[in-house]
PDB file of C-alpha atoms in Angstrom:
ATOM      1  CA  MET A 185     -30.226 -36.943 -12.818  1.00  0.00           C
ATOM      2  CA  ARG A 186     -32.155 -34.221 -11.035  1.00  0.00           C
ATOM      3  CA  CYS A 187     -31.439 -35.848  -7.680  1.00  0.00           C
ATOM      4  CA  LEU A 188     -27.718 -36.008  -8.493  1.00  0.00           C
ATOM      5  CA  LEU A 189     -27.712 -32.313  -9.358  1.00  0.00           C
ATOM      6  CA  LEU A 190     -29.385 -31.479  -6.037  1.00  0.00           C
ATOM      7  CA  LEU A 191     -26.719 -33.484  -4.216  1.00  0.00           C
ATOM      8  CA  LEU A 192     -23.867 -31.806  -6.100  1.00  0.00           C
ATOM      9  CA  LEU A 193     -25.192 -28.256  -5.748  1.00  0.00           C
ATOM     10  CA  PRO A 194     -23.870 -27.686  -2.191  1.00  0.00           C
ATOM     11  CA  LEU A 195     -20.504 -29.111  -3.239  1.00  0.00           C
ATOM     12  CA  LEU A 196     -20.306 -26.789  -6.243  1.00  0.00           C
ATOM     13  CA  GLN A 197     -21.290 -23.799  -4.091  1.00  0.00           C
ATOM     14  CA  GLY A 198     -18.574 -24.760  -1.609  1.00  0.00           C
ATOM     15  CA  LEU A 199     -15.991 -24.952  -4.397  1.00  0.00           C
ATOM     16  CA  SER A 200     -17.059 -21.531  -5.627  1.00  0.00           C
ATOM     17  CA  ALA A 201     -16.585 -20.047  -2.162  1.00  0.00           C
ATOM     18  CA  LEU A 202     -13.230 -21.808  -1.868  1.00  0.00           C
ATOM     19  CA  SER A 203     -12.008 -20.318  -5.161  1.00  0.00           C
ATOM     20  CA  GLN A 204     -13.054 -16.848  -3.957  1.00  0.00           C
ATOM     21  CA  THR A 205     -11.034 -17.282  -0.781  1.00  0.00           C
ATOM     22  CA  ASP A 206      -8.101 -18.683  -2.742  1.00  0.00           C
ATOM     23  CA  THR A 207      -8.111 -15.729  -5.148  1.00  0.00           C
ATOM     24  CA  ILE A 208      -8.065 -13.193  -2.340  1.00  0.00           C
ATOM     25  CA  ALA A 209      -5.415 -15.182  -0.453  1.00  0.00           C
ATOM     26  CA  LEU A 210      -3.243 -15.329  -3.585  1.00  0.00           C
ATOM     27  CA  ALA A 211      -3.659 -11.578  -4.160  1.00  0.00           C
ATOM     28  CA  GLN A 212      -2.771 -10.945  -0.520  1.00  0.00           C
ATOM     29  CA  GLN A 213       0.394 -13.043  -0.864  1.00  0.00           C
ATOM     30  CA  LEU A 214       1.348 -11.095  -3.979  1.00  0.00           C
ATOM     31  CA  ALA A 215       0.797  -7.811  -2.128  1.00  0.00           C
ATOM     32  CA  TRP A 216       2.955  -8.975   0.790  1.00  0.00           C
ATOM     33  CA  LYS A 217       5.696  -9.745  -1.729  1.00  0.00           C
ATOM     34  CA  LYS A 218       5.237  -6.202  -3.064  1.00  0.00           C
ATOM     35  CA  GLU A 219       4.071  -7.559  -6.413  1.00  0.00           C
ATOM     36  CA  PHE A 220       1.405  -4.888  -6.456  1.00  0.00           C
ATOM     37  CA  LYS A 221       0.663  -4.854 -10.176  1.00  0.00           C
ATOM     38  CA  ALA A 222       0.043  -8.602 -10.257  1.00  0.00           C
ATOM     39  CA  ALA A 223      -2.120  -8.383  -7.128  1.00  0.00           C
ATOM     40  CA  ASN A 224      -4.105  -5.460  -8.548  1.00  0.00           C
ATOM     41  CA  ASP A 225      -4.610  -7.179 -11.906  1.00  0.00           C
ATOM     42  CA  LEU A 226      -5.874 -10.325 -10.182  1.00  0.00           C
ATOM     43  CA  LEU A 227      -8.184  -8.355  -7.883  1.00  0.00           C
ATOM     44  CA  ALA A 228      -9.520  -6.204 -10.731  1.00  0.00           C
ATOM     45  CA  ILE A 229     -10.665  -9.331 -12.557  1.00  0.00           C
ATOM     46  CA  TYR A 230     -12.001 -10.890  -9.366  1.00  0.00           C
ATOM     47  CA  ASN A 231     -13.881  -7.757  -8.282  1.00  0.00           C
ATOM     48  CA  SER A 232     -15.445  -7.317 -11.721  1.00  0.00           C
ATOM     49  CA  HIS A 233     -17.239 -10.653 -11.164  1.00  0.00           C
ATOM     50  CA  HIS A 234     -17.869 -10.596  -7.397  1.00  0.00           C
ATOM     51  CA  ALA A 235     -19.333  -8.225  -4.831  1.00  0.00           C
ATOM     52  CA  ASP A 236     -16.859  -9.167  -2.116  1.00  0.00           C
ATOM     53  CA  VAL A 237     -16.006  -6.630   0.569  1.00  0.00           C
ATOM     54  CA  ASN A 238     -12.607  -8.211   1.245  1.00  0.00           C
ATOM     55  CA  GLY A 239     -11.648  -8.201  -2.415  1.00  0.00           C
ATOM     56  CA  ILE A 240     -12.570  -4.528  -2.751  1.00  0.00           C
ATOM     57  CA  ARG A 241     -10.750  -3.546   0.447  1.00  0.00           C
ATOM     58  CA  LEU A 242      -7.615  -5.412  -0.587  1.00  0.00           C
ATOM     59  CA  GLN A 243      -7.603  -3.932  -4.085  1.00  0.00           C
ATOM     60  CA  ALA A 244      -8.056  -0.429  -2.692  1.00  0.00           C
ATOM     61  CA  GLN A 245      -5.127  -0.972  -0.324  1.00  0.00           C
ATOM     62  CA  VAL A 246      -2.953  -2.296  -3.145  1.00  0.00           C
ATOM     63  CA  LEU A 247      -3.872   0.666  -5.339  1.00  0.00           C
ATOM     64  CA  HIS A 248      -3.005   3.039  -2.500  1.00  0.00           C
ATOM     65  CA  TRP A 249       0.363   1.319  -1.999  1.00  0.00           C
ATOM     66  CA  MET A 250       0.968   1.696  -5.743  1.00  0.00           C
ATOM     67  CA  GLY A 251       0.477   5.451  -5.379  1.00  0.00           C
ATOM     68  CA  GLN A 252      -2.897   5.338  -7.111  1.00  0.00           C
ATOM     69  CA  SER A 253      -4.930   6.822  -4.290  1.00  0.00           C
ATOM     70  CA  LYS A 254      -7.453   8.403  -6.639  1.00  0.00           C
ATOM     71  CA  GLU A 255      -8.323   4.963  -8.020  1.00  0.00           C
ATOM     72  CA  ALA A 256      -8.481   3.536  -4.489  1.00  0.00           C
ATOM     73  CA  ILE A 257     -10.904   6.295  -3.494  1.00  0.00           C
ATOM     74  CA  LEU A 258     -13.056   5.594  -6.555  1.00  0.00           C
ATOM     75  CA  LEU A 259     -13.207   1.947  -5.474  1.00  0.00           C
ATOM     76  CA  LEU A 260     -13.950   2.632  -1.799  1.00  0.00           C
ATOM     77  CA  GLN A 261     -16.452   5.464  -2.248  1.00  0.00           C
ATOM     78  CA  PRO A 262     -19.318   3.263  -3.526  1.00  0.00           C
ATOM     79  CA  ALA A 263     -18.225   0.357  -1.295  1.00  0.00           C
ATOM     80  CA  VAL A 264     -19.041   2.431   1.807  1.00  0.00           C
ATOM     81  CA  ASP A 265     -22.686   2.505   0.712  1.00  0.00           C
ATOM     82  CA  GLN A 266     -22.656  -1.013  -0.744  1.00  0.00           C
ATOM     83  CA  PHE A 267     -21.378  -2.580   2.493  1.00  0.00           C
ATOM     84  CA  PRO A 268     -22.750  -0.456   5.369  1.00  0.00           C
ATOM     85  CA  GLU A 269     -22.560  -3.465   7.689  1.00  0.00           C
ATOM     86  CA  TYR A 270     -18.744  -3.358   7.440  1.00  0.00           C
ATOM     87  CA  PRO A 271     -17.466  -0.210   9.221  1.00  0.00           C
ATOM     88  CA  ALA A 272     -13.899  -1.205   8.295  1.00  0.00           C
ATOM     89  CA  VAL A 273     -14.664  -0.129   4.712  1.00  0.00           C
ATOM     90  CA  ARG A 274     -15.380   3.396   5.969  1.00  0.00           C
ATOM     91  CA  LEU A 275     -12.165   3.328   8.014  1.00  0.00           C
ATOM     92  CA  ASP A 276     -10.208   2.284   4.911  1.00  0.00           C
ATOM     93  CA  TYR A 277     -11.882   5.061   2.940  1.00  0.00           C
ATOM     94  CA  ALA A 278     -11.090   7.644   5.629  1.00  0.00           C
ATOM     95  CA  ARG A 279      -7.456   6.450   5.809  1.00  0.00           C
ATOM     96  CA  VAL A 280      -6.895   6.752   2.067  1.00  0.00           C
ATOM     97  CA  LEU A 281      -8.530  10.184   2.044  1.00  0.00           C
ATOM     98  CA  PHE A 282      -6.380  11.285   4.990  1.00  0.00           C
ATOM     99  CA  GLU A 283      -3.129   9.937   3.552  1.00  0.00           C
ATOM    100  CA  SER A 284      -3.819  11.493   0.161  1.00  0.00           C
ATOM    101  CA  GLY A 285      -4.411  14.949   1.635  1.00  0.00           C
ATOM    102  CA  ARG A 286      -8.193  15.111   1.372  1.00  0.00           C
ATOM    103  CA  ILE A 287      -8.373  16.210   4.987  1.00  0.00           C
ATOM    104  CA  ASN A 288     -11.928  17.549   5.260  1.00  0.00           C
ATOM    105  CA  GLN A 289     -13.366  14.539   3.441  1.00  0.00           C
ATOM    106  CA  ALA A 290     -11.394  12.282   5.775  1.00  0.00           C
ATOM    107  CA  LYS A 291     -12.704  14.187   8.794  1.00  0.00           C
ATOM    108  CA  ALA A 292     -16.283  13.578   7.656  1.00  0.00           C
ATOM    109  CA  GLN A 293     -15.633   9.852   7.198  1.00  0.00           C
ATOM    110  CA  TYR A 294     -13.926   9.524  10.587  1.00  0.00           C
ATOM    111  CA  ALA A 295     -16.914  11.306  12.171  1.00  0.00           C
ATOM    112  CA  LEU A 296     -19.198   8.659  10.662  1.00  0.00           C
ATOM    113  CA  TYR A 297     -16.849   5.830  11.647  1.00  0.00           C
ATOM    114  CA  LEU A 298     -16.040   6.724  15.272  1.00  0.00           C
ATOM    115  CA  PRO A 299     -19.534   5.983  16.654  1.00  0.00           C
ATOM    116  CA  THR A 300     -18.988   2.353  15.572  1.00  0.00           C
ATOM    117  CA  ASP A 301     -15.560   2.116  17.248  1.00  0.00           C
ATOM    118  CA  SER A 302     -14.907   5.018  19.585  1.00  0.00           C
ATOM    119  CA  THR A 303     -11.511   3.661  20.695  1.00  0.00           C
ATOM    120  CA  ASN A 304      -9.938   3.078  17.299  1.00  0.00           C
ATOM    121  CA  PRO A 305      -6.450   4.569  17.674  1.00  0.00           C
ATOM    122  CA  GLU A 306      -5.993   5.458  14.014  1.00  0.00           C
ATOM    123  CA  ALA A 307      -9.317   7.255  13.743  1.00  0.00           C
ATOM    124  CA  LEU A 308      -8.791   9.126  17.011  1.00  0.00           C
ATOM    125  CA  LEU A 309      -5.247  10.200  16.241  1.00  0.00           C
ATOM    126  CA  ASN A 310      -5.955  11.226  12.656  1.00  0.00           C
ATOM    127  CA  THR A 311      -8.964  13.223  13.826  1.00  0.00           C
ATOM    128  CA  ALA A 312      -6.715  15.015  16.339  1.00  0.00           C
ATOM    129  CA  TYR A 313      -4.239  15.838  13.537  1.00  0.00           C
ATOM    130  CA  ILE A 314      -7.075  17.143  11.359  1.00  0.00           C
ATOM    131  CA  ASN A 315      -8.399  19.335  14.163  1.00  0.00           C
ATOM    132  CA  ARG A 316      -4.915  20.759  14.735  1.00  0.00           C
ATOM    133  CA  TRP A 317      -4.377  21.464  11.036  1.00  0.00           C
ATOM    134  CA  ASN A 318      -7.796  23.111  10.805  1.00  0.00           C
ATOM    135  CA  GLY A 319      -6.842  25.425  13.683  1.00  0.00           C
ATOM    136  CA  ASN A 320      -9.152  23.810  16.201  1.00  0.00           C
ATOM    137  CA  THR A 321      -6.426  23.335  18.797  1.00  0.00           C
ATOM    138  CA  SER A 322      -8.757  22.931  21.764  1.00  0.00           C
ATOM    139  CA  LYS A 323     -10.538  19.998  20.071  1.00  0.00           C
ATOM    140  CA  ALA A 324      -7.181  18.541  19.053  1.00  0.00           C
ATOM    141  CA  ALA A 325      -5.783  18.856  22.591  1.00  0.00           C
ATOM    142  CA  SER A 326      -8.895  17.277  24.064  1.00  0.00           C
ATOM    143  CA  ALA A 327      -8.729  14.427  21.567  1.00  0.00           C
ATOM    144  CA  ILE A 328      -5.055  13.807  22.366  1.00  0.00           C
ATOM    145  CA  GLN A 329      -5.808  13.727  26.096  1.00  0.00           C
ATOM    146  CA  SER A 330      -8.609  11.209  25.536  1.00  0.00           C
ATOM    147  CA  PHE A 331      -6.381   9.185  23.233  1.00  0.00           C
ATOM    148  CA  LEU A 332      -3.526   9.093  25.740  1.00  0.00           C
ATOM    149  CA  GLN A 333      -5.886   7.828  28.435  1.00  0.00           C
ATOM    150  CA  LEU A 334      -6.496   4.794  26.214  1.00  0.00           C
ATOM    151  CA  TYR A 335      -2.980   4.475  24.766  1.00  0.00           C
ATOM    152  CA  PRO A 336      -0.597   6.266  27.163  1.00  0.00           C
ATOM    153  CA  THR A 337       2.632   5.102  25.499  1.00  0.00           C
ATOM    154  CA  ASN A 338       1.704   5.819  21.876  1.00  0.00           C
ATOM    155  CA  GLN A 339       4.678   7.743  20.503  1.00  0.00           C
ATOM    156  CA  ALA A 340       2.792   9.454  17.690  1.00  0.00           C
ATOM    157  CA  ALA A 341       0.259  10.863  20.156  1.00  0.00           C
ATOM    158  CA  LEU A 342       3.007  11.958  22.558  1.00  0.00           C
ATOM    159  CA  ASP A 343       4.823  13.667  19.678  1.00  0.00           C
ATOM    160  CA  LEU A 344       1.656  15.447  18.599  1.00  0.00           C
ATOM    161  CA  GLN A 345       1.004  16.581  22.165  1.00  0.00           C
ATOM    162  CA  LEU A 346       4.567  17.926  22.414  1.00  0.00           C
ATOM    163  CA  ALA A 347       4.274  19.730  19.065  1.00  0.00           C
ATOM    164  CA  MET A 348       1.030  21.352  20.186  1.00  0.00           C
ATOM    165  CA  LYS A 349       2.644  22.487  23.444  1.00  0.00           C
ATOM    166  CA  GLN A 350       5.587  23.921  21.502  1.00  0.00           C
ATOM    167  CA  ASP A 351       3.160  25.748  19.201  1.00  0.00           C
ATOM    168  CA  GLN A 352       1.679  27.472  22.243  1.00  0.00           C
ATOM    169  CA  THR A 353       5.003  28.341  23.867  1.00  0.00           C
ATOM    170  CA  PRO A 354       5.753  32.055  23.538  1.00  0.00           C
ATOM    171  CA  TRP A 355       8.950  33.008  21.726  1.00  0.00           C
ATOM    172  CA  LEU A 356      11.223  35.823  22.811  1.00  0.00           C
TER     173      LEU A 356
END
C-alpha cells in the first residue's frame, strides 16, 4: 500500500498543478468575455487557497477592470513583497496606481521597476507623464527623447512631445 501511494504521489501532484492552471485559464476566459464578476469570484476562492502569482495578477486586473482599483491595489501591494522574483507584479501595481490617480506612488513603483526592464514602453511613457505633471519638464522631455529613440513611431509619445512643445510656445 505504501509503495502504491509513493507511485501515485507524483500523479496527484500533477493533477493538482493541472487544476490550478485550469482554474486560472477559466478565469482568464471569463475575463476576456467581460464576465468580470464571475472571474473575480472564481479567482477570490482560488487565491484564498493558493499563493499563485498569476492568480493574484489576474484577479487584480479583473478588479481594476471592474472599477475596483482600491481592491486591486490592496491585492497587489503585498504581492510585490511576496513575489520579488516577478517584476511584472510591480509593473502591474504601478499601472493600477497610475491609472487610479495615485501618481507619486506610481512614480516610486516605476522607479523600482525600471532597473529590471529599462526599455519597458509603458513604464517609460508613464514616468514621462508623471514628470510632466509634477512640473519636471526637463526630465519629462529627456524621457520622451529616450523613449522615441527606442519606439520612434509610438503615437502616445509623439503626442506627449507635441503637447510639451505647445506648453513651451509663447502666446501673444
